Short mmCIF file of C-alpha atoms in Angstrom, two decimals:
data_model
loop_
_atom_site.label_atom_id
_atom_site.label_comp_id
_atom_site.label_asym_id
_atom_site.label_seq_id
_atom_site.Cartn_x
_atom_site.Cartn_y
_atom_site.Cartn_z
CA MET A 980 21.89 9.09 11.84
CA LYS A 981 21.43 5.70 14.15
CA PRO A 982 23.51 2.72 13.75
CA ILE A 983 21.83 0.59 11.45
CA HIS A 984 22.59 -3.74 10.68
CA CYS A 985 21.36 -5.64 8.53
CA LEU A 986 20.33 -3.65 5.40
CA THR A 987 20.53 -4.19 1.82
CA ALA A 988 21.98 -2.47 -0.36
CA SER A 989 18.67 -0.72 -1.67
CA ALA A 990 18.18 -0.21 1.64
CA LEU A 991 20.91 1.49 2.89
CA ALA A 992 20.65 4.00 -0.80
CA GLY A 993 17.04 4.85 0.34
CA ILE A 994 18.53 6.02 3.77
CA ALA A 995 21.24 7.97 1.93
CA ALA A 996 18.40 9.92 0.54
CA LEU A 997 16.53 10.23 3.97
CA ALA A 998 20.17 11.49 5.18
CA VAL A 999 19.48 14.25 2.82
CA ALA A 1000 16.85 15.14 3.67
CA GLY A 1001 17.83 14.96 7.44
CA PRO A 1002 16.88 18.08 9.30
CA ALA A 1003 16.87 21.30 7.36
CA THR A 1004 16.25 23.86 10.57
CA ALA A 1005 16.46 23.86 14.03
CA GLN A 1006 12.44 23.55 14.26
CA ASP A 1007 11.80 21.01 17.35
CA ASN A 1008 8.45 19.44 16.51
CA VAL A 1009 9.59 18.56 12.21
CA LEU A 1010 7.38 15.21 11.39
CA ARG A 1011 8.90 13.07 7.79
CA TRP A 1012 7.14 10.25 7.00
CA SER A 1013 6.80 8.34 3.85
CA SER A 1014 4.64 6.39 1.33
CA GLN A 1015 5.46 4.35 -1.98
CA ALA A 1016 5.75 7.54 -4.42
CA ALA A 1017 5.85 10.54 -5.25
CA ILE A 1018 3.78 13.39 -6.22
CA SER A 1019 3.57 13.74 -9.80
CA ASN A 1020 2.61 17.83 -9.31
CA LEU A 1021 0.99 19.44 -7.39
CA ASP A 1022 -1.84 21.10 -9.23
CA PRO A 1023 -5.03 19.74 -7.38
CA HIS A 1024 -7.23 19.38 -10.29
CA GLY A 1025 -4.47 17.61 -11.90
CA THR A 1026 -4.68 13.89 -10.29
CA THR A 1027 -7.51 11.72 -9.35
CA GLY A 1028 -4.93 9.68 -6.76
CA ALA A 1029 -5.67 8.95 -3.61
CA LEU A 1030 -2.76 10.02 -2.40
CA PRO A 1031 -1.42 13.22 -3.90
CA LEU A 1032 -4.97 14.43 -3.11
CA SER A 1033 -4.39 12.97 0.48
CA ILE A 1034 -0.95 15.54 0.30
CA LEU A 1035 -2.33 18.37 -1.32
CA GLY A 1036 -5.73 18.25 1.05
CA ASN A 1037 -3.28 19.60 3.58
CA VAL A 1038 -2.81 22.75 1.08
CA TYR A 1039 -5.75 23.10 -0.86
CA GLU A 1040 -9.05 23.02 0.44
CA PRO A 1041 -12.78 22.04 -0.83
CA LEU A 1042 -16.62 23.56 0.37
CA VAL A 1043 -17.68 20.45 1.58
CA GLY A 1044 -14.69 17.95 3.94
CA ARG A 1045 -15.43 14.59 5.41
CA ASP A 1046 -14.61 14.17 9.23
CA ALA A 1047 -12.72 11.12 10.11
CA ASP A 1048 -15.84 8.85 10.93
CA MET A 1049 -16.30 10.15 6.50
CA GLN A 1050 -19.23 11.88 7.73
CA LEU A 1051 -19.63 15.73 5.47
CA GLU A 1052 -17.96 18.96 7.24
CA PRO A 1053 -18.10 21.88 6.07
CA VAL A 1054 -14.63 23.41 5.22
CA LEU A 1055 -14.86 26.66 2.97
CA ALA A 1056 -18.44 26.74 2.94
CA GLU A 1057 -19.93 27.46 6.06
CA SER A 1058 -23.68 26.14 4.86
CA TRP A 1059 -25.32 25.43 2.19
CA GLU A 1060 -29.38 24.30 1.50
CA VAL A 1061 -30.98 22.92 -1.39
CA VAL A 1062 -33.16 26.41 -2.58
CA ASN A 1063 -35.48 23.96 -5.04
CA PRO A 1064 -35.08 20.09 -6.40
CA THR A 1065 -32.15 21.93 -9.65
CA THR A 1066 -30.67 24.50 -7.19
CA TRP A 1067 -28.26 24.51 -4.55
CA ARG A 1068 -26.85 27.73 -2.00
CA PHE A 1069 -23.41 27.80 -0.93
CA LYS A 1070 -22.28 29.98 1.87
CA LEU A 1071 -18.53 30.62 1.95
CA ARG A 1072 -16.89 30.91 4.98
CA ASP A 1073 -15.54 34.59 6.30
CA GLY A 1074 -11.88 35.60 6.35
CA VAL A 1075 -10.34 33.48 5.05
CA THR A 1076 -7.04 33.88 2.92
CA PHE A 1077 -4.63 32.52 -0.27
CA HIS A 1078 -1.24 31.60 1.46
CA ASN A 1079 -0.59 34.95 -0.47
CA GLY A 1080 -2.78 36.60 1.32
CA ASN A 1081 -5.52 37.16 -1.70
CA THR A 1082 -9.06 36.87 0.18
CA PHE A 1083 -10.71 33.59 -0.84
CA ASN A 1084 -14.20 34.58 -2.24
CA ALA A 1085 -16.94 33.21 -4.20
CA ASP A 1086 -14.92 33.61 -8.15
CA ASP A 1087 -12.44 31.68 -6.79
CA VAL A 1088 -15.77 29.36 -7.23
CA ILE A 1089 -16.28 30.03 -9.96
CA PHE A 1090 -12.67 29.32 -11.28
CA SER A 1091 -12.11 26.38 -9.34
CA MET A 1092 -15.44 24.73 -11.10
CA GLU A 1093 -14.87 25.64 -14.66
CA ARG A 1094 -11.08 24.43 -13.83
CA VAL A 1095 -11.75 21.68 -12.51
CA GLY A 1096 -14.73 21.21 -15.54
CA ASN A 1097 -11.67 21.82 -18.28
CA LYS A 1098 -11.74 18.58 -20.41
CA TYR A 1099 -8.10 17.77 -19.62
CA SER A 1100 -9.07 18.17 -15.85
CA PHE A 1101 -9.29 14.33 -14.63
CA LEU A 1102 -11.52 15.01 -11.84
CA ARG A 1103 -14.43 17.03 -14.93
CA ASP A 1104 -17.24 14.47 -14.25
CA ARG A 1105 -17.88 16.10 -10.84
CA VAL A 1106 -18.81 19.46 -12.03
CA ALA A 1107 -20.26 17.63 -14.89
CA MET A 1108 -23.98 18.74 -13.42
CA ILE A 1109 -23.77 21.81 -13.07
CA GLU A 1110 -26.15 23.85 -15.75
CA GLU A 1111 -24.49 27.24 -15.01
CA MET A 1112 -23.14 29.11 -11.37
CA ASN A 1113 -24.58 32.48 -10.03
CA LYS A 1114 -22.08 34.93 -8.13
CA ILE A 1115 -24.99 36.22 -5.41
CA ASP A 1116 -22.71 38.04 -3.26
CA ASP A 1117 -18.63 37.74 -2.61
CA LEU A 1118 -19.71 34.84 0.15
CA THR A 1119 -22.79 33.48 -1.49
CA ILE A 1120 -22.89 31.36 -5.17
CA GLU A 1121 -25.41 29.23 -5.95
CA PHE A 1122 -25.33 25.91 -8.51
CA VAL A 1123 -27.89 24.98 -11.02
CA THR A 1124 -27.00 21.75 -12.32
CA LYS A 1125 -28.64 19.96 -15.03
CA VAL A 1126 -31.21 17.73 -13.32
CA PRO A 1127 -31.77 16.99 -9.64
CA TYR A 1128 -28.90 16.23 -8.20
CA PRO A 1129 -28.85 14.98 -4.29
CA ILE A 1130 -25.65 13.92 -3.85
CA LEU A 1131 -23.49 17.50 -4.77
CA PRO A 1132 -21.93 17.83 -2.00
CA GLU A 1133 -20.99 14.53 -1.20
CA SER A 1134 -19.66 14.80 -4.65
CA TRP A 1135 -17.24 17.65 -3.52
CA THR A 1136 -14.92 16.85 -0.96
CA SER A 1137 -11.34 16.34 -3.17
CA ILE A 1138 -12.47 19.09 -5.33
CA TYR A 1139 -10.12 21.92 -4.36
CA MET A 1140 -10.47 26.21 -4.45
CA MET A 1141 -8.10 28.37 -6.27
CA ASP A 1142 -7.11 31.03 -5.91
CA LYS A 1143 -8.34 32.70 -9.28
CA GLU A 1144 -6.34 35.96 -9.44
CA TRP A 1145 -3.03 33.80 -8.84
CA SER A 1146 -4.00 31.02 -11.40
CA GLU A 1147 -4.35 33.44 -14.33
CA GLU A 1148 -1.32 35.84 -13.45
CA ASN A 1149 0.67 32.66 -13.84
CA ASP A 1150 -0.64 30.73 -16.34
CA ALA A 1151 -2.24 28.15 -14.63
CA THR A 1152 -5.95 28.02 -16.13
CA VAL A 1153 -5.62 25.08 -17.53
CA PRO A 1154 -4.69 21.80 -14.84
CA SER A 1155 -1.89 19.88 -15.24
CA ASN A 1156 -2.26 16.38 -17.31
CA THR A 1157 0.60 14.38 -17.03
CA VAL A 1158 -1.02 11.78 -20.18
CA GLU A 1159 -1.30 14.42 -22.24
CA ASN A 1160 1.99 16.10 -21.53
CA ILE A 1161 0.86 19.46 -20.48
CA GLU A 1162 2.38 20.96 -17.55
CA SER A 1163 1.06 23.64 -15.10
CA PHE A 1164 2.60 26.31 -13.34
CA ALA A 1165 0.61 24.95 -10.38
CA GLY A 1166 1.87 21.59 -11.04
CA GLN A 1167 4.77 23.00 -9.20
CA GLN A 1168 3.86 25.74 -7.29
CA SER A 1169 1.17 25.83 -4.73
CA ASN A 1170 -1.50 28.83 -3.12
CA GLY A 1171 -4.13 26.67 -0.84
CA THR A 1172 -6.28 28.08 1.99
CA GLY A 1173 -5.08 24.84 4.01
CA PRO A 1174 -3.50 24.72 6.97
CA PHE A 1175 0.24 23.82 5.18
CA THR A 1176 2.49 25.88 3.08
CA VAL A 1177 4.56 23.93 0.99
CA VAL A 1178 8.07 25.73 1.55
CA GLU A 1179 10.47 23.46 -0.56
CA ARG A 1180 10.00 20.59 -3.24
CA VAL A 1181 12.57 18.41 -5.12
CA PRO A 1182 10.23 15.62 -7.25
CA GLU A 1183 10.60 12.31 -6.73
CA THR A 1184 12.61 12.45 -3.69
CA ARG A 1185 11.23 15.18 -0.91
CA THR A 1186 8.12 17.61 -0.41
CA VAL A 1187 8.40 20.08 2.95
CA PHE A 1188 5.58 21.49 4.23
CA GLU A 1189 5.09 24.14 6.91
CA PRO A 1190 2.19 25.83 9.23
CA TYR A 1191 0.53 28.35 8.04
CA GLU A 1192 0.53 31.38 9.63
CA ASN A 1193 -2.92 32.68 9.55
CA TYR A 1194 -4.87 29.70 8.99
CA TRP A 1195 -8.59 30.20 9.61
CA ASP A 1196 -9.39 27.46 11.30
CA GLU A 1197 -8.00 26.58 15.20
CA ILE A 1198 -5.35 24.85 15.47
CA THR A 1199 -4.74 21.74 17.20
CA HIS A 1200 -1.62 20.41 15.97
CA ASN A 1201 1.57 21.05 17.55
CA LEU A 1202 3.98 20.67 14.02
CA ASP A 1203 6.68 23.08 13.28
CA GLN A 1204 7.16 20.89 9.81
CA VAL A 1205 6.22 18.05 8.30
CA VAL A 1206 8.52 16.47 5.19
CA TYR A 1207 6.89 13.77 2.64
CA LEU A 1208 10.08 11.09 1.29
CA PRO A 1209 9.23 8.80 -1.31
CA ILE A 1210 10.37 5.78 -0.20
CA THR A 1211 9.66 2.58 -3.43
CA GLN A 1212 11.34 0.03 -1.61
CA ASP A 1213 9.49 -1.65 1.33
CA GLY A 1214 12.70 -2.80 3.23
CA THR A 1215 13.86 0.99 3.24
CA ARG A 1216 11.13 2.32 4.54
CA VAL A 1217 10.75 -0.35 7.33
CA ALA A 1218 13.85 -0.07 8.09
CA ALA A 1219 13.50 4.51 7.76
CA LEU A 1220 11.28 3.70 10.36
CA LEU A 1221 12.57 1.46 13.06
CA SER A 1222 15.32 3.33 12.74
CA GLY A 1223 13.46 6.71 14.22
CA GLU A 1224 14.52 8.21 10.09
CA ILE A 1225 10.98 8.42 9.03
CA ASP A 1226 8.05 8.72 12.11
CA MET A 1227 5.29 7.46 10.01
CA MET A 1228 4.85 5.48 7.08
CA PHE A 1229 2.13 3.31 4.86
CA PRO A 1230 1.18 1.25 3.72
CA VAL A 1231 2.70 -1.50 5.97
CA PRO A 1232 4.20 -4.43 3.75
CA LEU A 1233 1.82 -7.35 5.58
CA GLN A 1234 4.90 -9.52 6.14
CA ASP A 1235 6.46 -6.00 8.69
CA ILE A 1236 3.40 -5.36 10.34
CA ASP A 1237 4.13 -8.73 13.54
CA ARG A 1238 8.05 -6.92 13.62
CA LEU A 1239 7.02 -3.30 13.24
CA GLN A 1240 3.93 -4.25 16.45
CA ALA A 1241 6.89 -6.03 18.50
CA GLY A 1242 8.81 -2.91 17.94
CA GLU A 1243 9.89 -0.79 21.31
CA GLU A 1244 9.55 2.23 19.59
CA THR A 1245 7.01 1.67 16.40
CA GLU A 1246 3.20 0.39 16.69
CA VAL A 1247 1.19 -0.79 13.43
CA LEU A 1248 -2.46 1.15 12.62
CA ILE A 1249 -4.56 -1.01 10.73
CA GLN A 1250 -8.84 -0.82 10.12
CA PRO A 1251 -10.77 -1.76 6.41
CA GLU A 1252 -10.02 0.26 3.50
CA LEU A 1253 -13.14 1.62 1.08
CA ARG A 1254 -10.63 0.80 -2.10
CA THR A 1255 -11.30 -2.52 -4.24
CA ILE A 1256 -8.48 -3.82 -6.51
CA MET A 1257 -9.51 -5.00 -9.46
CA LEU A 1258 -8.55 -6.32 -13.23
CA GLY A 1259 -9.87 -4.95 -16.63
CA MET A 1260 -9.73 -6.24 -19.91
CA ASP A 1261 -9.60 -4.32 -24.02
CA GLN A 1262 -12.93 -5.10 -24.74
CA ARG A 1263 -12.52 -2.38 -28.15
CA ARG A 1264 -9.86 -3.24 -29.78
CA ASP A 1265 -10.59 -6.22 -32.68
CA ASP A 1266 -6.88 -7.50 -32.48
CA ALA A 1267 -5.37 -7.33 -28.51
CA LEU A 1268 -1.86 -5.83 -27.58
CA GLN A 1269 0.45 -8.48 -27.47
CA THR A 1270 -1.89 -11.29 -27.92
CA GLU A 1271 -1.53 -14.04 -29.35
CA PRO A 1272 -3.16 -15.71 -31.51
CA GLU A 1273 -4.71 -12.78 -33.39
CA GLY A 1274 -8.10 -11.09 -32.15
CA ASN A 1275 -8.96 -10.07 -28.97
CA PRO A 1276 -10.24 -13.02 -26.76
CA PHE A 1277 -11.79 -10.76 -24.02
CA LYS A 1278 -14.15 -9.28 -26.08
CA ASP A 1279 -16.16 -13.43 -25.43
CA LYS A 1280 -17.78 -13.38 -21.79
CA ARG A 1281 -16.45 -16.64 -21.40
CA VAL A 1282 -13.52 -15.66 -22.06
CA ARG A 1283 -13.24 -12.72 -18.99
CA LYS A 1284 -15.06 -15.86 -17.29
CA ALA A 1285 -12.28 -18.29 -17.42
CA ILE A 1286 -10.12 -15.79 -16.14
CA TYR A 1287 -12.03 -14.72 -13.08
CA GLN A 1288 -12.90 -18.63 -11.88
CA ALA A 1289 -8.76 -19.17 -12.43
CA ILE A 1290 -7.92 -17.04 -10.37
CA ASP A 1291 -7.84 -17.94 -6.50
CA ILE A 1292 -8.80 -15.28 -4.24
CA ASP A 1293 -9.21 -16.66 -1.18
CA GLY A 1294 -5.32 -18.18 -1.91
CA ILE A 1295 -4.42 -14.58 -2.09
CA GLN A 1296 -5.90 -13.30 0.68
CA GLU A 1297 -3.99 -16.03 3.12
CA LYS A 1298 -0.73 -16.48 0.91
CA ILE A 1299 -0.33 -12.70 -0.16
CA MET A 1300 -2.49 -10.29 2.21
CA ASN A 1301 -1.78 -11.92 5.31
CA GLY A 1302 -5.61 -11.88 5.52
CA LEU A 1303 -5.12 -8.53 5.60
CA SER A 1304 -8.04 -8.49 3.09
CA GLU A 1305 -12.08 -8.59 2.25
CA PRO A 1306 -12.66 -10.45 -1.59
CA ALA A 1307 -15.10 -8.76 -3.04
CA ALA A 1308 -17.57 -10.05 -5.92
CA THR A 1309 -17.80 -6.34 -7.04
CA LEU A 1310 -16.53 -2.78 -8.06
CA ILE A 1311 -17.46 -1.06 -4.13
CA SER A 1312 -17.02 -2.25 -1.07
CA PRO A 1313 -20.22 -3.41 0.99
CA LEU A 1314 -18.94 0.06 3.66
CA LEU A 1315 -20.19 2.27 1.26
CA PHE A 1316 -23.15 0.10 -0.74
CA ALA A 1317 -24.73 -2.51 1.88
CA PRO A 1318 -26.39 -4.72 -0.86
CA ALA A 1319 -22.44 -4.99 -2.48
CA GLY A 1320 -22.20 -7.77 0.71
CA LYS A 1321 -24.91 -9.70 -0.47
CA MET A 1322 -23.55 -10.36 -4.05
CA GLU A 1323 -20.82 -13.47 -4.51
CA ARG A 1324 -17.89 -14.17 -6.35
CA TYR A 1325 -17.25 -16.85 -9.38
CA PRO A 1326 -15.79 -19.74 -7.68
CA TYR A 1327 -12.65 -20.69 -7.95
CA ASP A 1328 -12.96 -23.36 -10.08
CA PRO A 1329 -9.35 -23.77 -12.80
CA GLU A 1330 -11.42 -26.94 -14.54
CA ALA A 1331 -14.87 -24.82 -15.02
CA SER A 1332 -12.14 -22.52 -16.31
CA ARG A 1333 -10.34 -24.57 -18.97
CA LYS A 1334 -13.30 -25.74 -20.39
CA LEU A 1335 -14.82 -22.19 -20.98
CA LEU A 1336 -11.75 -21.43 -22.48
CA ALA A 1337 -12.14 -24.45 -25.32
CA GLU A 1338 -15.88 -23.44 -25.72
CA ALA A 1339 -14.59 -19.84 -26.75
CA GLY A 1340 -12.20 -21.29 -28.75
CA TYR A 1341 -9.27 -21.47 -26.98
CA PRO A 1342 -8.64 -25.53 -26.03
CA ASP A 1343 -5.17 -24.40 -26.09
CA GLY A 1344 -5.27 -21.11 -23.85
CA PHE A 1345 -3.30 -17.93 -25.49
CA LYS A 1346 -0.28 -15.33 -24.83
CA THR A 1347 -1.67 -12.10 -22.93
CA ALA A 1348 0.00 -9.16 -20.64
CA LEU A 1349 -0.70 -7.54 -17.95
CA VAL A 1350 0.25 -3.88 -16.67
CA CYS A 1351 0.77 -3.65 -12.71
CA THR A 1352 1.82 -0.90 -10.33
CA ASN A 1353 4.70 -1.75 -8.09
CA ASN A 1354 4.03 0.63 -5.97
CA ARG A 1355 0.89 1.65 -5.21
CA TYR A 1356 -1.03 -1.07 -3.92
CA VAL A 1357 -0.65 -3.49 -1.50
CA ASN A 1358 1.13 -5.88 -2.50
CA ASP A 1359 0.06 -4.92 -5.94
CA GLU A 1360 2.83 -6.52 -7.64
CA ARG A 1361 3.00 -9.83 -6.14
CA ILE A 1362 -0.22 -10.32 -6.69
CA CYS A 1363 0.06 -9.71 -10.40
CA GLN A 1364 3.01 -12.53 -9.93
CA ALA A 1365 0.10 -14.69 -8.47
CA VAL A 1366 -2.73 -13.67 -11.11
CA THR A 1367 -0.06 -14.48 -13.95
CA SER A 1368 1.13 -17.58 -12.99
CA MET A 1369 -3.27 -18.90 -12.26
CA LEU A 1370 -3.49 -17.89 -15.49
CA ALA A 1371 -0.43 -20.31 -16.76
CA ARG A 1372 -2.19 -23.57 -14.96
CA VAL A 1373 -5.21 -23.28 -17.37
CA GLY A 1374 -3.24 -22.01 -20.37
CA ILE A 1375 -2.89 -18.20 -20.48
CA ASP A 1376 0.37 -17.41 -21.05
CA VAL A 1377 0.78 -14.04 -19.56
CA GLU A 1378 3.40 -11.37 -19.60
CA LEU A 1379 3.83 -9.28 -16.76
CA ARG A 1380 4.74 -5.99 -16.65
CA THR A 1381 5.34 -3.71 -13.64
CA MET A 1382 6.11 0.17 -13.12
CA ASN A 1383 5.51 2.88 -11.16
CA VAL A 1384 2.48 4.52 -10.37
CA THR A 1385 2.89 7.88 -12.07
CA GLN A 1386 4.24 5.67 -15.10
CA TYR A 1387 1.44 3.44 -15.42
CA TRP A 1388 -1.21 5.96 -15.84
CA LYS A 1389 0.28 7.22 -18.92
CA VAL A 1390 0.55 3.76 -20.44
CA VAL A 1391 -2.64 2.32 -19.01
CA GLY A 1392 -4.96 5.98 -18.72
CA ARG A 1393 -7.15 7.13 -21.61
CA PRO A 1394 -6.52 8.18 -24.54
CA VAL A 1395 -3.29 5.60 -24.79
CA GLN A 1396 -4.37 2.57 -23.36
CA GLU A 1397 -1.46 0.31 -23.90
CA PHE A 1398 -2.42 -2.63 -22.11
CA ALA A 1399 -4.49 -5.86 -22.58
CA MET A 1400 -5.23 -6.62 -19.30
CA TYR A 1401 -4.13 -4.14 -16.40
CA MET A 1402 -5.01 -3.48 -12.61
CA MET A 1403 -6.44 -1.10 -10.80
CA GLY A 1404 -8.04 0.29 -7.68
CA TRP A 1405 -11.04 2.94 -6.81
CA THR A 1406 -12.00 4.36 -4.21
CA PRO A 1407 -15.45 6.05 -5.54
CA GLY A 1408 -15.61 9.73 -5.14
CA GLY A 1409 -18.34 11.15 -2.70
CA LEU A 1410 -17.75 7.46 -1.51
CA ASP A 1411 -20.59 6.82 -3.55
CA SER A 1412 -21.79 4.13 -6.75
CA TYR A 1413 -22.58 7.18 -8.71
CA SER A 1414 -18.62 7.38 -8.86
CA VAL A 1415 -17.85 4.16 -9.72
CA LEU A 1416 -21.16 3.70 -12.49
CA PHE A 1417 -20.19 6.79 -14.00
CA ASN A 1418 -16.54 6.39 -14.29
CA LEU A 1419 -15.60 2.95 -14.11
CA MET A 1420 -19.23 1.09 -15.79
CA GLY A 1421 -21.14 4.13 -18.68
CA SER A 1422 -19.22 3.80 -21.47
CA TRP A 1423 -17.28 6.49 -22.84
CA ASP A 1424 -18.57 9.64 -24.40
CA GLU A 1425 -16.17 12.46 -24.33
CA GLU A 1426 -18.30 15.88 -24.39
CA SER A 1427 -19.41 14.59 -20.17
CA GLY A 1428 -16.17 12.33 -19.66
CA ARG A 1429 -18.66 9.34 -18.41
CA GLY A 1430 -16.20 6.28 -18.71
CA ARG A 1431 -13.27 8.16 -18.29
CA ILE A 1432 -12.14 5.17 -16.30
CA ASN A 1433 -13.69 2.44 -18.15
CA ASN A 1434 -9.82 1.96 -19.95
CA GLY A 1435 -11.31 -1.40 -21.37
CA ASP A 1436 -14.15 0.87 -22.61
CA PHE A 1437 -16.71 -1.84 -22.62
CA ALA A 1438 -19.61 -0.14 -23.54
CA ASN A 1439 -23.63 -1.59 -22.64
CA ASP A 1440 -26.35 0.67 -23.08
CA ARG A 1441 -29.00 -1.13 -19.93
CA ILE A 1442 -25.63 0.79 -17.78
CA ASP A 1443 -25.80 4.27 -19.67
CA GLU A 1444 -29.54 4.74 -18.85
CA ILE A 1445 -29.03 3.57 -15.30
CA VAL A 1446 -25.84 5.98 -15.21
CA ALA A 1447 -28.01 9.06 -16.34
CA ALA A 1448 -31.33 7.82 -13.82
CA VAL A 1449 -29.28 7.84 -10.81
CA GLU A 1450 -27.80 11.12 -11.22
CA SER A 1451 -31.45 12.43 -10.34
CA GLU A 1452 -32.99 9.60 -8.77
CA THR A 1453 -34.02 11.57 -5.14
CA ASP A 1454 -36.06 8.28 -3.80
CA GLN A 1455 -33.35 6.00 -2.01
CA VAL A 1456 -34.98 2.42 -3.09
CA LYS A 1457 -35.36 3.03 -6.18
CA ARG A 1458 -32.13 4.59 -6.58
CA ASP A 1459 -30.76 1.68 -5.00
CA ALA A 1460 -32.27 -0.62 -6.80
CA LEU A 1461 -30.62 0.63 -10.13
CA ILE A 1462 -27.67 0.78 -8.76
CA GLN A 1463 -27.67 -2.76 -7.29
CA GLU A 1464 -28.75 -4.00 -11.25
CA ALA A 1465 -25.93 -1.91 -12.68
CA TYR A 1466 -23.28 -3.95 -10.23
CA GLN A 1467 -25.49 -6.89 -11.00
CA ILE A 1468 -25.22 -6.56 -15.01
CA VAL A 1469 -20.92 -5.99 -15.11
CA HIS A 1470 -21.22 -9.34 -12.66
CA ASP A 1471 -23.20 -11.20 -15.40
CA GLU A 1472 -21.05 -10.16 -18.23
CA VAL A 1473 -17.50 -10.05 -16.10
CA PHE A 1474 -16.73 -6.67 -17.09
CA TYR A 1475 -14.62 -6.48 -14.29
CA LEU A 1476 -12.92 -9.01 -12.28
CA PRO A 1477 -12.94 -7.74 -8.48
CA LEU A 1478 -10.62 -8.91 -6.25
CA HIS A 1479 -10.79 -7.50 -3.21
CA GLN A 1480 -10.51 -4.19 -0.64
CA GLN A 1481 -7.45 -3.94 0.92
CA ALA A 1482 -6.14 -3.04 4.76
CA VAL A 1483 -5.04 0.25 5.57
CA VAL A 1484 -1.94 -0.46 7.72
CA TRP A 1485 -0.05 2.30 9.12
CA GLY A 1486 3.54 2.56 10.80
CA VAL A 1487 3.95 5.33 13.34
CA ARG A 1488 6.88 5.76 15.83
CA LYS A 1489 5.38 5.98 19.42
CA GLY A 1490 5.30 9.50 20.22
CA VAL A 1491 3.36 10.11 17.13
CA GLU A 1492 -0.10 10.59 16.91
CA VAL A 1493 -1.96 10.30 13.97
CA VAL A 1494 -5.75 10.12 13.03
CA GLN A 1495 -5.89 7.00 10.73
CA ARG A 1496 -8.92 7.30 8.65
CA PRO A 1497 -10.21 4.56 6.43
CA ASP A 1498 -9.59 6.89 3.11
CA ASP A 1499 -6.06 6.45 3.62
CA TYR A 1500 -5.97 10.20 4.29
CA PHE A 1501 -3.00 12.02 6.08
CA GLN A 1502 -4.08 15.23 8.05
CA TYR A 1503 -1.01 16.93 9.13
CA LYS A 1504 -3.89 18.58 10.78
CA THR A 1505 -4.72 15.75 12.80
CA ALA A 1506 -1.31 14.95 13.95
CA ARG A 1507 1.14 15.86 17.24
CA ILE A 1508 4.52 15.29 18.61
CA THR A 1509 4.16 13.87 22.09
CA ARG A 1510 8.02 12.07 23.00
#
């Protein structure tokens, strides 16, 4: 290990963990990298998180993927076509095998789609459009949708295929669900078709990957092994990169960008991210949790707007995000839905905020609580601390609770929903607004899964009508108009408090080549070690 100077106790503890996770073999090209959080399980249908889906995307594969420019590309499906407005035919790739040697075929696709549609799956909304699946032959399958569904391929770029035979043999037909405490064999073991296999996993400590020797596609990387090492502490992660203990990391703490850029052996990669960070509020309970006096102030639009106008988003951008964020007026990036760029935020105006609180019956403010992650989004804890301080200035006394992302979803996720206010980030599945409308804006419907991430449980009949209409609208102009109307309703009613789109900031050792993507997915197959 290289000498390390001037490290904190926590940093030293982290480096000690790295030493344990040091070279496991004599292989030459071992890439070690780190991010903030461990992946809670290996089940490809047991999460919607960008980080675990990114990591598992090296092991499992979808029918249709996206290249580095976010354009659709064939993966396990060689091609697809629209047979009629409600029927899609997919031709599967021949010669693909799972890591255990089993052959990939149409039966695996049908099994995987049915598994994703299970009521415990975090991804079931993405297959809710399927009316029936018909196997034409081992390499051809037709999907019949309930209504015309123009964005079917776009919706499935993170739906990974599993081995039907392996899953049934190991009683892994139901997805893992950390909120419901459902554990699956697939949460601890893996068997995908991807370019890398999991060869070792120590939960919360490290996951080790090696190339799959029978991978179907051309191999362009030169890696012998990849080691993922979750490091919660920002300073420890940066120290590990500077010392050469790891080769790559994200996110880079914004305050450390200049230091890494100035390093002789490190560099920083930056580009806009597609995720929107927002605050949500309990709009269902008659008495909001951890809130005084009795009642639920978040049911009053004036209170929601008062909170909105008490938040100095420009100050957050300047002082906490170092300018590397774009204030948002709605729940999607203008890079994905251009009209979003024309919407305007309510102005920062503490005096207007106080007046709204008084009009709503809270002239002296009220007490409440905010739940935030401390290892998921860029400077998430600091942002929530700033929001807490800003709300105090208008009389809202906020108790801040921060926790790691795994614990966070057990608290905020449905059906627990133990919060008054919460912070959340969302990258729309399929990079389409329908994901935002269906998951975040629609009212909760257990049968279809609509509103699964609408944790605050607000309901608006017109938004629900729009969700249904957008699903099958094939006229792009009409579809965009419906989407824009829904976003305007959310803005007018202040159902959410959008904050910003953060930047994707990666730190890399020189001599390591990686391809940075705006969805923050790290594909090992695109990496090379040249040192």
